[in-house]
Amino acid sequence: MGNVICICMNDANHIFIAADNRDGLRCPICEGFIKRVGCVVEGGLPTYDELRKRNKPALGLTPRFIWLEERLNQIEKATNRYFDNKEYIPIEWIEEYNLIVNELNNASGDL
Ligand SMILES: [Zn+2]
């Protein structure tokens, strides 16, 4: 058990650390859903409780990787439906899928 980095799915600036066994956490700033993205090695990020005490800034942007992962899911489901129906699968779907996979793979080290 330890602390993990948590990112708000509404705004990538809503980032904090919390114990990995702390279930049901929502963003302390906007109450959005959070995604746990990794273990904390060093300090530097506010804890859930620290962030909750701060003033509420305006809501920003959903992290790009959240949208990309959701788009990948949509392409996969649509492709499977066409596949099951033996319909022509638009090549644009496959090209977009590959572009997103590349972007996510190249960005994974930046998180
Ligand atoms: Zn938030």
PDB file of C-alpha atoms and ligand atoms in Angstrom, residues 8-11 14 27-33 59, ligand 1:
ATOM      1  CA  CYS A   8      -9.318  14.416 -12.389  1.00  0.00           C
ATOM      2  CA  MET A   9     -11.083  13.305 -15.575  1.00  0.00           C
ATOM      3  CA  ASN A  10     -12.504  16.832 -15.949  1.00  0.00           C
ATOM      4  CA  ASP A  11      -9.291  18.798 -15.589  1.00  0.00           C
ATOM      5  CA  HIS A  14      -6.715  18.732 -10.606  1.00  0.00           C
ATOM      6  CA  CYS A  27     -11.934  15.147  -7.319  1.00  0.00           C
ATOM      7  CA  PRO A  28     -11.581  17.384  -4.252  1.00  0.00           C
ATOM      8  CA  ILE A  29     -12.018  20.482  -6.443  1.00  0.00           C
ATOM      9  CA  CYS A  30     -14.857  19.677  -8.836  1.00  0.00           C
ATOM     10  CA  GLU A  31     -16.155  16.300  -7.621  1.00  0.00           C
ATOM     11  CA  GLY A  32     -15.283  14.750 -10.995  1.00  0.00           C
ATOM     12  CA  PHE A  33     -14.262  11.140 -11.429  1.00  0.00           C
ATOM     13  CA  LEU A  59     -13.075  24.237 -14.359  1.00  0.00           C
TER      14      LEU A  59
HETATM   15 ZN    ZN B   1     -11.585  18.067 -10.858  1.00  0.00          ZN
END
